[in-house]
Coordinates of C-alpha atoms in Angstrom, one line a residue:
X1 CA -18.9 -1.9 19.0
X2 CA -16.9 0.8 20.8
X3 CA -17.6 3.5 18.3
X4 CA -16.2 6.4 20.8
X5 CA -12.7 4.8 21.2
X6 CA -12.9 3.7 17.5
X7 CA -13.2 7.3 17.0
X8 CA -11.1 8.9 19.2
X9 CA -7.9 6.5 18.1
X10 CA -8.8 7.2 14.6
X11 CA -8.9 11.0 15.0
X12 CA -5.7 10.7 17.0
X13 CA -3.5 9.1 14.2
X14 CA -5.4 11.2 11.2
X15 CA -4.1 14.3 13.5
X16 CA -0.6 12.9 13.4
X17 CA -0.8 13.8 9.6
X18 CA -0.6 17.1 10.1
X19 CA 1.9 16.9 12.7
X20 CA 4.3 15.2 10.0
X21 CA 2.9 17.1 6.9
X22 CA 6.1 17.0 4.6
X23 CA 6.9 13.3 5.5
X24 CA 3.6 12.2 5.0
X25 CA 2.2 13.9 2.1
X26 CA 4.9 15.9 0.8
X27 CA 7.9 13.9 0.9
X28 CA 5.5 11.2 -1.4
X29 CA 4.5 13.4 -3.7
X30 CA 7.8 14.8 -4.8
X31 CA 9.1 11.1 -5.2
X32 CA 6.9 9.5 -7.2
X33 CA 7.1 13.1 -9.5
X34 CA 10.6 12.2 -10.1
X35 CA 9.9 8.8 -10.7
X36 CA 7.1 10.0 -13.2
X37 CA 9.9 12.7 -14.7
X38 CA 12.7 10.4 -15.0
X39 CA 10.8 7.6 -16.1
X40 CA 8.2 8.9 -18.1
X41 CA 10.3 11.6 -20.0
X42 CA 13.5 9.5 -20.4
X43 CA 11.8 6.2 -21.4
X44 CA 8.7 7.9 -22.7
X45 CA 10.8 9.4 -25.3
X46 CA 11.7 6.1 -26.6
X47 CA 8.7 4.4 -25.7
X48 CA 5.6 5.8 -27.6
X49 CA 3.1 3.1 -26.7
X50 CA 2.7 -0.1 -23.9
X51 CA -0.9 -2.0 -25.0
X52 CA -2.1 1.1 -27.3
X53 CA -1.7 3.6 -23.8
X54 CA 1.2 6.5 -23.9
X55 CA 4.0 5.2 -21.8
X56 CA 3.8 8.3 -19.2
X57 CA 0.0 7.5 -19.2
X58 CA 1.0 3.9 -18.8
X59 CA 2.9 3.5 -15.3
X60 CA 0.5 5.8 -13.3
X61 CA -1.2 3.3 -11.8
X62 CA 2.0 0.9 -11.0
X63 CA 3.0 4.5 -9.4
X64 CA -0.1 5.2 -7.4
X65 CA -0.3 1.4 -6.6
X66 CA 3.8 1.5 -5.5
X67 CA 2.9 4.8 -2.9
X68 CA -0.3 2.6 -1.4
X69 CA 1.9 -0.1 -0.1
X70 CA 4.4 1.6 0.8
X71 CA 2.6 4.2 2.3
X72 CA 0.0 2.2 4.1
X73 CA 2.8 -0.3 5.8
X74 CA 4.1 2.6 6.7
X75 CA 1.6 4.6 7.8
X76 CA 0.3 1.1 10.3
X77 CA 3.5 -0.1 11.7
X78 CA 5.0 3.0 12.9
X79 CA 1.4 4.1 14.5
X80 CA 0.9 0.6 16.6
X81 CA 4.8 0.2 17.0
X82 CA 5.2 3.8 19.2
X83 CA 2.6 3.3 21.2
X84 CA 4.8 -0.6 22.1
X85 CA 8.1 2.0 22.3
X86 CA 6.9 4.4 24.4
X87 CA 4.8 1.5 26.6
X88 CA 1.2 2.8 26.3
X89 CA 0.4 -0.2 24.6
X90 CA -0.4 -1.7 27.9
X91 CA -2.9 1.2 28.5
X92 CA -4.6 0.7 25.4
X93 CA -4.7 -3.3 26.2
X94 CA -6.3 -3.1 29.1
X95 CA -8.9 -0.3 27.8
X96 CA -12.5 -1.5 27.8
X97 CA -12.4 -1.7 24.1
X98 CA -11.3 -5.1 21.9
X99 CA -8.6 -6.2 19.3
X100 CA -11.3 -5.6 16.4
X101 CA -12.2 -2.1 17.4
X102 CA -7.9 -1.8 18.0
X103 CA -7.6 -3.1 14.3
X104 CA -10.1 -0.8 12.9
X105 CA -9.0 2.2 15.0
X106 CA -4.9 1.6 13.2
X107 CA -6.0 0.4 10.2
X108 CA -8.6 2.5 9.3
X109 CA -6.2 5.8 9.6
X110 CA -3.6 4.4 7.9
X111 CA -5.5 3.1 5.3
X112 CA -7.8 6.1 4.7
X113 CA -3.9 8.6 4.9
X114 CA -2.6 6.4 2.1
X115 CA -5.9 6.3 -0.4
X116 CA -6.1 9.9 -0.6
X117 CA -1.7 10.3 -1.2
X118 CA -2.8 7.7 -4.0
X119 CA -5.2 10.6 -5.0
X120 CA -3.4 13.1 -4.3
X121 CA -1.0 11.2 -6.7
X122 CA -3.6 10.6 -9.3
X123 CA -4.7 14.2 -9.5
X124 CA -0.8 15.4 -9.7
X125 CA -0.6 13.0 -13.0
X126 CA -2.8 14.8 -14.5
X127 CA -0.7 17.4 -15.0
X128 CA 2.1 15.3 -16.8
X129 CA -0.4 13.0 -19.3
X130 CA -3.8 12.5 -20.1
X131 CA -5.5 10.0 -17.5
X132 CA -8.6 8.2 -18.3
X133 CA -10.6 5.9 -15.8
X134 CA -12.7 3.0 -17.6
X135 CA -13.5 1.3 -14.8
X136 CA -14.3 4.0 -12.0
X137 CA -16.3 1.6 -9.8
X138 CA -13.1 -0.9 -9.8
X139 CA -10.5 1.6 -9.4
X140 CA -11.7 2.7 -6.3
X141 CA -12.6 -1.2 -5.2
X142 CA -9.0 -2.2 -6.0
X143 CA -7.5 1.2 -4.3
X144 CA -9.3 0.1 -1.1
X145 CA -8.6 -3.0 -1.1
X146 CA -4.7 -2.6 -1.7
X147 CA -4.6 0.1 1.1
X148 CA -6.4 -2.1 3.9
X149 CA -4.3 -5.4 2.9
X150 CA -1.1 -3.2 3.4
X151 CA -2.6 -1.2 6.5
X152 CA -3.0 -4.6 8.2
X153 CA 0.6 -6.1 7.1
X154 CA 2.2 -3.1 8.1
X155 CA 0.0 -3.4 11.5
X156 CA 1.4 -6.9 11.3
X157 CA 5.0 -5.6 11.1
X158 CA 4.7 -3.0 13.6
X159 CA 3.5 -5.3 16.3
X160 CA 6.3 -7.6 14.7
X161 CA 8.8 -5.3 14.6
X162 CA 11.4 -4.5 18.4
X163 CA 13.2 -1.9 16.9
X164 CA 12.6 1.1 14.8
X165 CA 15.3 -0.5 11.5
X166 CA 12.8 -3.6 11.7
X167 CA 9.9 -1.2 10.2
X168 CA 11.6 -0.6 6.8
X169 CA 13.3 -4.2 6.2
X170 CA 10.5 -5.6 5.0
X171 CA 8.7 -2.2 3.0
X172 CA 12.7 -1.5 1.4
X173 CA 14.0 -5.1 1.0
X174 CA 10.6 -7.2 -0.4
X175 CA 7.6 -4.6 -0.9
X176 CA 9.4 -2.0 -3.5
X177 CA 11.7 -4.4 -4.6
X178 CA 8.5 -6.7 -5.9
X179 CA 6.6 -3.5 -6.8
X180 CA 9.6 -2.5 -9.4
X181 CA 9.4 -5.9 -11.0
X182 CA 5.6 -7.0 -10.8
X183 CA 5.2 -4.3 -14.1
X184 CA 4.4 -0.9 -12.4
X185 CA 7.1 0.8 -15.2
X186 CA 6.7 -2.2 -17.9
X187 CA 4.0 -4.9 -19.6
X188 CA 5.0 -8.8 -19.5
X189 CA 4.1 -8.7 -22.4
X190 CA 7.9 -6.4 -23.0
X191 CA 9.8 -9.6 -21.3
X192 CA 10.8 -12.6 -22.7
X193 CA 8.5 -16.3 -22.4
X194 CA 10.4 -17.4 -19.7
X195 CA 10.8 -14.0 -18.1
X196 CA 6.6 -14.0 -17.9
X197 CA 6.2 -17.2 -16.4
X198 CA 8.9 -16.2 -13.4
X199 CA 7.0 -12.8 -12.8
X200 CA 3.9 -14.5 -12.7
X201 CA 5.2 -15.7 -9.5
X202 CA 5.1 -12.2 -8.1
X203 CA 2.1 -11.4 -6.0
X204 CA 2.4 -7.8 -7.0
X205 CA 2.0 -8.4 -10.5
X206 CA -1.4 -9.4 -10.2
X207 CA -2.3 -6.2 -8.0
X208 CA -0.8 -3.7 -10.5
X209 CA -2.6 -5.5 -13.4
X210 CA -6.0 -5.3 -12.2
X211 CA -5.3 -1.8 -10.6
X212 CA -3.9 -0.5 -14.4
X213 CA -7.0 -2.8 -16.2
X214 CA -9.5 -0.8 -13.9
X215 CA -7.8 2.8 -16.3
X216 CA -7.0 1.7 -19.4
X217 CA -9.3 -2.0 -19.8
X218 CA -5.9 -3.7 -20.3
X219 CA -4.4 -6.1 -18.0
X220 CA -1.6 -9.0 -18.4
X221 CA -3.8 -11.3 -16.4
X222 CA -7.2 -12.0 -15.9
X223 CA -9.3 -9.5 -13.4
X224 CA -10.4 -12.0 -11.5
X225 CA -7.1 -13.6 -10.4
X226 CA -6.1 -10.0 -9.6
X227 CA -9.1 -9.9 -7.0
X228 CA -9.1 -13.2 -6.1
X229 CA -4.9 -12.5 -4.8
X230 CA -6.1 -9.7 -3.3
X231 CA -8.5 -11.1 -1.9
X232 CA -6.7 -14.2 -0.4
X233 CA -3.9 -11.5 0.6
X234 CA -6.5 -10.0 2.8
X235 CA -7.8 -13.1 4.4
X236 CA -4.4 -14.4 5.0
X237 CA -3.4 -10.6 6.9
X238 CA -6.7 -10.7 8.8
X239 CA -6.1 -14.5 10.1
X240 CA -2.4 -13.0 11.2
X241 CA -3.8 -10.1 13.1
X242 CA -6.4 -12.5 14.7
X243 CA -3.9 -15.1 15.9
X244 CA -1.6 -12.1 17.3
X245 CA -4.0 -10.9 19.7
X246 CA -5.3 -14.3 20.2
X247 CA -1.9 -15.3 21.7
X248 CA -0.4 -12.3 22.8
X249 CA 2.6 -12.6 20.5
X250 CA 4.6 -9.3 21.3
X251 CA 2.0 -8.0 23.1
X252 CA 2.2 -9.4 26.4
X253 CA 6.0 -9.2 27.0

């Protein structure tokens, strides 16, 4: 393992942070505040209780789990897709270093820039409700996990992706789209029979549940399906990634 280039790429995107301060960090925050605000204050007041937890109390984690996809596809796609605009891709290709230690280099930053926004996020609550963690151990095992599965589809996506609109079709039009209905702002428990049995269908659901169960020890479906999806949305990422460097598919032309 090519520890020095890992480094070195990892350093290089983590620096890019800094570089882009208020649309990294900044630009997040003050969003999912208003979200929390308008949300949380104008339902909240009519809303006392979801599953015996306050309502503003309630949607923090569908809010920290909403910026950690977003954030990491983000975060991935537009760091492997510049390097394919600008045409250094070709340099880092035919570097002395392989697609795993690539993967990890991307992924990693990304990844590690959009767990502590979700933090960042999660400290910034506090200041609106009372927050407590039941399950600290599993909050931090489902935050990872949610921000490498989305690091690697937006990787996916970058490579995918020949022009810059391409990078926010699938974060605007499917992620935050699924994210609004898989329960961050409500329980299935709120929506009618038929209503639950549809949403179950979302993959998000199942994500925000065992994210929320890992705060408050209630969940609308069992904690094991919520890893085991997560779990299989992983594998299924990491197969993609494989096969796209195992063919060359937007790579090599």
């Amino acid at each position: 393992m090519n520890w020095h280039a890992i480094k070195t790429i990892y350093a290089a995107e983590m620096a890019r942070t800094w570089r882009t301060l208020f649309q990294s960090v900044v630009s997040p925050i003050i969003s999912t505040s208003l979200y929390f605000v308008v949300f949380g204050s104008a339902i909240g007041s009519r809303i006392n209780e979801v599953q015996g937890v306050s309502y503003g109390a309630f949607i923090v984690p569908g809010l920290i789990m909403l910026s950690l996809m977003t954030q990491g596809i983000s975060n991935a796609s537009f760091a492997i897709y510049f390097p394919k605009f600008i045409g250094t891709i070709y340099e880092l290709l035919s570097a002395p270093i392989s697609f795993v230690e690539i993967v990890i280099s991307y992924v990693g930053a990304a990844a590690t820039k959009s767990a502590a926004l979700g933090l960042i996020i999660l400290g910034t609550a506090t200041l609106f409700v009372d927050i407590q963690i039941a399950h600290p151990f599993w909050m931090i095992a489902f935050l990872v996990l949610t921000t490498v599965t989305f690091s690697l589809l937006g990787f996916i996506i970058g490579i995918w992706a020949d022009n810059f609109e391409k990078l926010t079709i699938i974060p605007l039009l499917i992620v935050t789209p699924l994210t609004f209905l898989g329960g961050t702002f409500y329980s299935l428990d709120m929506l009618p029979a038929l209503w639950q049995k549809i949403t179950l269908i979302n993959p998000v659901v199942y994500l925000v549940s065992g994210f929320r169960w890992s705060f408050y020890d209630t969940a609308d479906v069992s904690v094991g399906l919520s890893l085991g999806m997560i779990g299989l949305f992983l594998a299924a990422c990491i197969a993609v990634v494989a096969w796209i460097f195992k063919t060359g598919y937007r790579l090599k032309s």
